[in-house]
Amino acid sequence: MRLTEILRLVRLNLSQNKSKVILTSTGILVGAATIMLVIAIGTGGKEEVAEQFQNLNAGAIDISYEYEGDSGFGRGRMGDFGGGMPSGGGMPSGGGSMPSEGGFPGGMMGGFPGMEGFGSQQNTEQIILSTDEVGELETGIEGLAAATISYTSRADAQGGDLEEAASYTVAGVKENYAEISNLSMEIGEFITEENDTYKERTCVLGYDVAREMFGSALEAYDESVYIDNRPYVVNGVLDQMGTVASGISPDEAIFIPYETGIKYITGKNVSPTITLVAENVDGVESVMEQAEEILAQIWPNAAFTLSDAGSKMEAASASNETLTLLLAAMAAIVFVVGGIGIMNVLFVSVRERTNEIGILKAIGCSKKDILLEFLLEAACISFIGSVLGVLLALGITPVIEQLSVRVELSVWGGILSLLFGCLTGTVFGFYPAWKASRLIPVVALNHE
C-alpha cells in the first residue's frame, strides 16, 4: 500500500473519532505544556541568578560580626599582658556592659601579678570592625587583590519632586567599593578618597532613587538631597543594576562617604562589613583561612561570619537546578501517564477495528502497512496534544509571571515539547500497532 493511501486512512480514522482523539491527547497536552514551562522557568531561574550576582565578584568574601549575647571574657583586642587589659577592648556590637564580677577570687587571675582586674572588670567597648582591621588584613593576607569596608543604615531622605521625606537605605562606603562591586556610573563620579577623608556631605544615588526623586539621572546630578535634614550634593547616579551587591540593592540605595555617615548618621555604634577580593577564584578558601587567623589574633574568642560570593552563587544555582529537576520529573510522569492513555486507546481501537484489519490484509496489505498506519495514528494524536500543550503554556505564562516567577519562553522549548510529545505517542503506540500487524487475516475477518 502506498504511503498516501495509509495517510488517507489515518486521516479518516482520526476525523471520525474527534472526541476520542482530543481526550486521548489530554495527557500529552499537559506533558508538553509542562516540558515547555520547565525549560522556560529553568532558563528564567538561571538568568535571574546570573543577574542577582552579576555585580558580585566571584572572589569576594564578606566578613561581619553579630553579637549573640555571649558574656565570656576575652573578646577585646589583645593588649600587653604585662599589665591590665587595655580599655580599648571590645564587647560585641549590640551588647550591654560586661559582668562586674569575674570568676577569680580577689580580682586576681590565679594569683599572677599584673593581671589585676582581668576577671572582675571586663571590657565594655563594643567589637566594631574598622579600617584598622582592613589595613591589617591587607598587610597580612597573601593573594588578596582588594579590600574595603561598608555598612548600611536606614535614614529619611528628601529631594527633588518628593513632597515629604521617605525612608531609604543609606550605605557608607569607601572609594573602591564601586570597583569591587562592579558598579558603573550613569552620570557623574563615585565617592572619592577626598570625600571620605574630609567627611564631605556628598552622595551617589541609585538609579531608582534618582528617578523617584528627580525623574531622571540627568535631573538629579549636582542637585541637593536632604538626609536626616542635612543637605548632600549628588555627585553622580549609578547605572540601573536590578540586582544586589554585598547585601545592598544599588538601585534603591543612597551611597555616602564612609566617615561622613559615621559622623552625621550612624555614629560610632555601627556594624560594618569588610569585603575582601581574592586575586584568583581558586584562592578564596586560602584568603578566608588567613582572614580567620588574623581576626582571631585581633579579637580572640569572637566568632565572625565569613561568606564568599561563589558559595552564594552555587547555592542559588543548586536551588534553581533542584526546582528544574522536580518540574522535569513531574513532566516525565505526566508524559508516561499520557503515553499509557494512548496505548490503551489504541488497544481498544485494534479490537474495534479487527475486521477492518482483516479486510486490509485480505486485499494485500502487509504487516508493515498495518504497523505504519497505527503508528502514524499514535504520532498524530501525540502531535495534536503537543501543539495544544504549547498553546496552553503560552496562555498560562502571564498567570505564572504574576506569581513572581520568572519565565523565559523560547522557540527551542516549544520544539522540544513537540518532539517529546510525538516521541511519547510513537513509543507507547508501537506495541498496539505491532499486535494489530500480527493478526491472522482469517481470524480477524471472523471476529465479531
GROMACS .gro file of C-alpha atoms in nm, residues 1-152:
model
  152
    1MET     CA    1   0.000   0.000   0.000
    2ARG     CA    2   0.127   0.342  -0.089
    3LEU     CA    3   0.209   0.593   0.184
    4THR     CA    4  -0.053   0.838   0.055
    5GLU     CA    5  -0.324   0.573   0.097
    6ILE     CA    6  -0.205   0.496   0.450
    7LEU     CA    7  -0.213   0.867   0.538
    8ARG     CA    8  -0.566   0.891   0.395
    9LEU     CA    9  -0.681   0.604   0.618
   10VAL     CA   10  -0.518   0.772   0.920
   11ARG     CA   11  -0.696   1.098   0.842
   12LEU     CA   12  -1.033   0.924   0.804
   13ASN     CA   13  -0.997   0.731   1.129
   14LEU     CA   14  -0.896   1.042   1.326
   15SER     CA   15  -1.168   1.263   1.176
   16GLN     CA   16  -1.436   1.006   1.257
   17ASN     CA   17  -1.328   0.991   1.622
   18LYS     CA   18  -1.261   1.357   1.709
   19SER     CA   19  -1.375   1.335   2.071
   20LYS     CA   20  -1.163   1.023   2.129
   21VAL     CA   21  -0.858   1.194   1.978
   22ILE     CA   22  -0.899   1.505   2.196
   23LEU     CA   23  -0.950   1.305   2.516
   24THR     CA   24  -0.658   1.076   2.435
   25SER     CA   25  -0.428   1.370   2.366
   26THR     CA   26  -0.505   1.536   2.703
   27GLY     CA   27  -0.221   1.359   2.880
   28ILE     CA   28   0.025   1.457   2.609
   29LEU     CA   29  -0.117   1.812   2.618
   30VAL     CA   30  -0.036   1.851   2.987
   31GLY     CA   31   0.304   1.690   2.945
   32ALA     CA   32   0.402   1.915   2.654
   33ALA     CA   33   0.290   2.226   2.842
   34THR     CA   34   0.487   2.115   3.146
   35ILE     CA   35   0.803   2.048   2.945
   36MET     CA   36   0.785   2.391   2.783
   37LEU     CA   37   0.729   2.561   3.118
   38VAL     CA   38   1.008   2.358   3.281
   39ILE     CA   39   1.253   2.485   3.021
   40ALA     CA   40   1.117   2.841   3.045
   41ILE     CA   41   1.125   2.851   3.427
   42GLY     CA   42   1.468   2.687   3.439
   43THR     CA   43   1.607   2.938   3.189
   44GLY     CA   44   1.442   3.225   3.377
   45GLY     CA   45   1.586   3.100   3.705
   46LYS     CA   46   1.938   3.080   3.563
   47GLU     CA   47   1.914   3.430   3.419
   48GLU     CA   48   1.777   3.563   3.746
   49VAL     CA   49   2.062   3.406   3.942
   50ALA     CA   50   2.312   3.549   3.692
   51GLU     CA   51   2.158   3.896   3.725
   52GLN     CA   52   2.142   3.877   4.103
   53PHE     CA   53   2.514   3.810   4.121
   54GLN     CA   54   2.638   3.990   3.811
   55ASN     CA   55   2.788   4.269   4.021
   56LEU     CA   56   2.938   4.035   4.278
   57ASN     CA   57   3.297   3.941   4.219
   58ALA     CA   58   3.324   3.561   4.232
   59GLY     CA   59   3.631   3.604   4.453
   60ALA     CA   60   3.460   3.837   4.701
   61ILE     CA   61   3.442   3.747   5.071
   62ASP     CA   62   3.221   3.930   5.322
   63ILE     CA   63   3.322   3.945   5.687
   64SER     CA   64   3.073   4.056   5.950
   65TYR     CA   65   3.013   4.021   6.323
   66GLU     CA   66   2.690   3.979   6.510
   67TYR     CA   67   2.661   3.982   6.886
   68GLU     CA   68   2.498   3.666   7.018
   69GLY     CA   69   2.474   3.759   7.384
   70ASP     CA   70   2.794   3.583   7.487
   71SER     CA   71   2.922   3.726   7.813
   72GLY     CA   72   3.252   3.536   7.818
   73PHE     CA   73   3.569   3.738   7.862
   74GLY     CA   74   3.849   3.766   7.611
   75ARG     CA   75   3.653   3.946   7.335
   76GLY     CA   76   3.869   4.254   7.344
   77ARG     CA   77   4.172   4.340   7.139
   78MET     CA   78   4.475   4.171   7.287
   79GLY     CA   79   4.689   4.421   7.467
   80ASP     CA   80   5.011   4.394   7.668
   81PHE     CA   81   4.979   4.101   7.907
   82GLY     CA   82   5.236   4.263   8.133
   83GLY     CA   83   4.968   4.483   8.285
   84GLY     CA   84   4.592   4.510   8.299
   85MET     CA   85   4.378   4.469   7.988
   86PRO     CA   86   4.351   4.791   7.783
   87SER     CA   87   4.033   4.989   7.780
   88GLY     CA   88   4.016   4.974   7.403
   89GLY     CA   89   3.887   4.619   7.409
   90GLY     CA   90   3.568   4.520   7.263
   91MET     CA   91   3.234   4.389   7.356
   92PRO     CA   92   3.031   4.256   7.066
   93SER     CA   93   2.821   4.505   6.882
   94GLY     CA   94   2.474   4.540   7.025
   95GLY     CA   95   2.563   4.420   7.375
   96GLY     CA   96   2.542   4.594   7.707
   97SER     CA   97   2.814   4.605   7.969
   98MET     CA   98   3.013   4.303   8.076
   99PRO     CA   99   2.960   4.143   8.420
  100SER     CA  100   3.123   4.334   8.702
  101GLU     CA  101   3.240   4.021   8.878
  102GLY     CA  102   3.470   3.763   8.730
  103GLY     CA  103   3.522   3.404   8.818
  104PHE     CA  104   3.853   3.451   9.003
  105PRO     CA  105   3.871   3.537   9.374
  106GLY     CA  106   4.004   3.870   9.482
  107GLY     CA  107   4.002   4.005   9.130
  108MET     CA  108   4.321   3.809   9.063
  109MET     CA  109   4.376   3.563   8.780
  110GLY     CA  110   4.528   3.262   8.951
  111GLY     CA  111   4.741   3.491   9.170
  112PHE     CA  112   4.952   3.617   8.880
  113PRO     CA  113   5.081   3.971   8.934
  114GLY     CA  114   4.997   4.232   8.680
  115MET     CA  115   4.664   4.072   8.591
  116GLU     CA  116   4.452   4.263   8.837
  117GLY     CA  117   4.101   4.328   8.722
  118PHE     CA  118   4.110   4.078   8.428
  119GLY     CA  119   3.838   3.866   8.581
  120SER     CA  120   3.650   4.131   8.773
  121GLN     CA  121   3.650   4.420   8.529
  122GLN     CA  122   3.560   4.325   8.175
  123ASN     CA  123   3.593   4.546   7.868
  124THR     CA  124   3.282   4.748   7.798
  125GLU     CA  125   3.352   4.873   7.446
  126GLN     CA  126   3.190   4.705   7.151
  127ILE     CA  127   3.360   4.488   6.888
  128ILE     CA  128   3.336   4.705   6.579
  129LEU     CA  129   3.522   4.626   6.262
  130SER     CA  130   3.703   4.929   6.125
  131THR     CA  131   3.958   5.046   5.875
  132ASP     CA  132   4.227   4.924   6.116
  133GLU     CA  133   4.122   4.565   6.055
  134VAL     CA  134   4.109   4.632   5.681
  135GLY     CA  135   4.468   4.752   5.692
  136GLU     CA  136   4.586   4.452   5.892
  137LEU     CA  137   4.406   4.211   5.658
  138GLU     CA  138   4.557   4.381   5.353
  139THR     CA  139   4.903   4.355   5.507
  140GLY     CA  140   4.877   4.001   5.637
  141ILE     CA  141   4.691   3.813   5.362
  142GLU     CA  142   4.868   3.669   5.061
  143GLY     CA  143   4.673   3.651   4.736
  144LEU     CA  144   4.447   3.944   4.823
  145ALA     CA  145   4.352   4.175   4.536
  146ALA     CA  146   4.147   4.438   4.721
  147ALA     CA  147   3.966   4.509   5.045
  148THR     CA  148   3.703   4.758   5.153
  149ILE     CA  149   3.462   4.824   5.437
  150SER     CA  150   3.099   4.935   5.424
  151TYR     CA  151   2.781   4.949   5.627
  152THR     CA  152   2.414   5.015   5.568
   0.00000   0.00000   0.00000
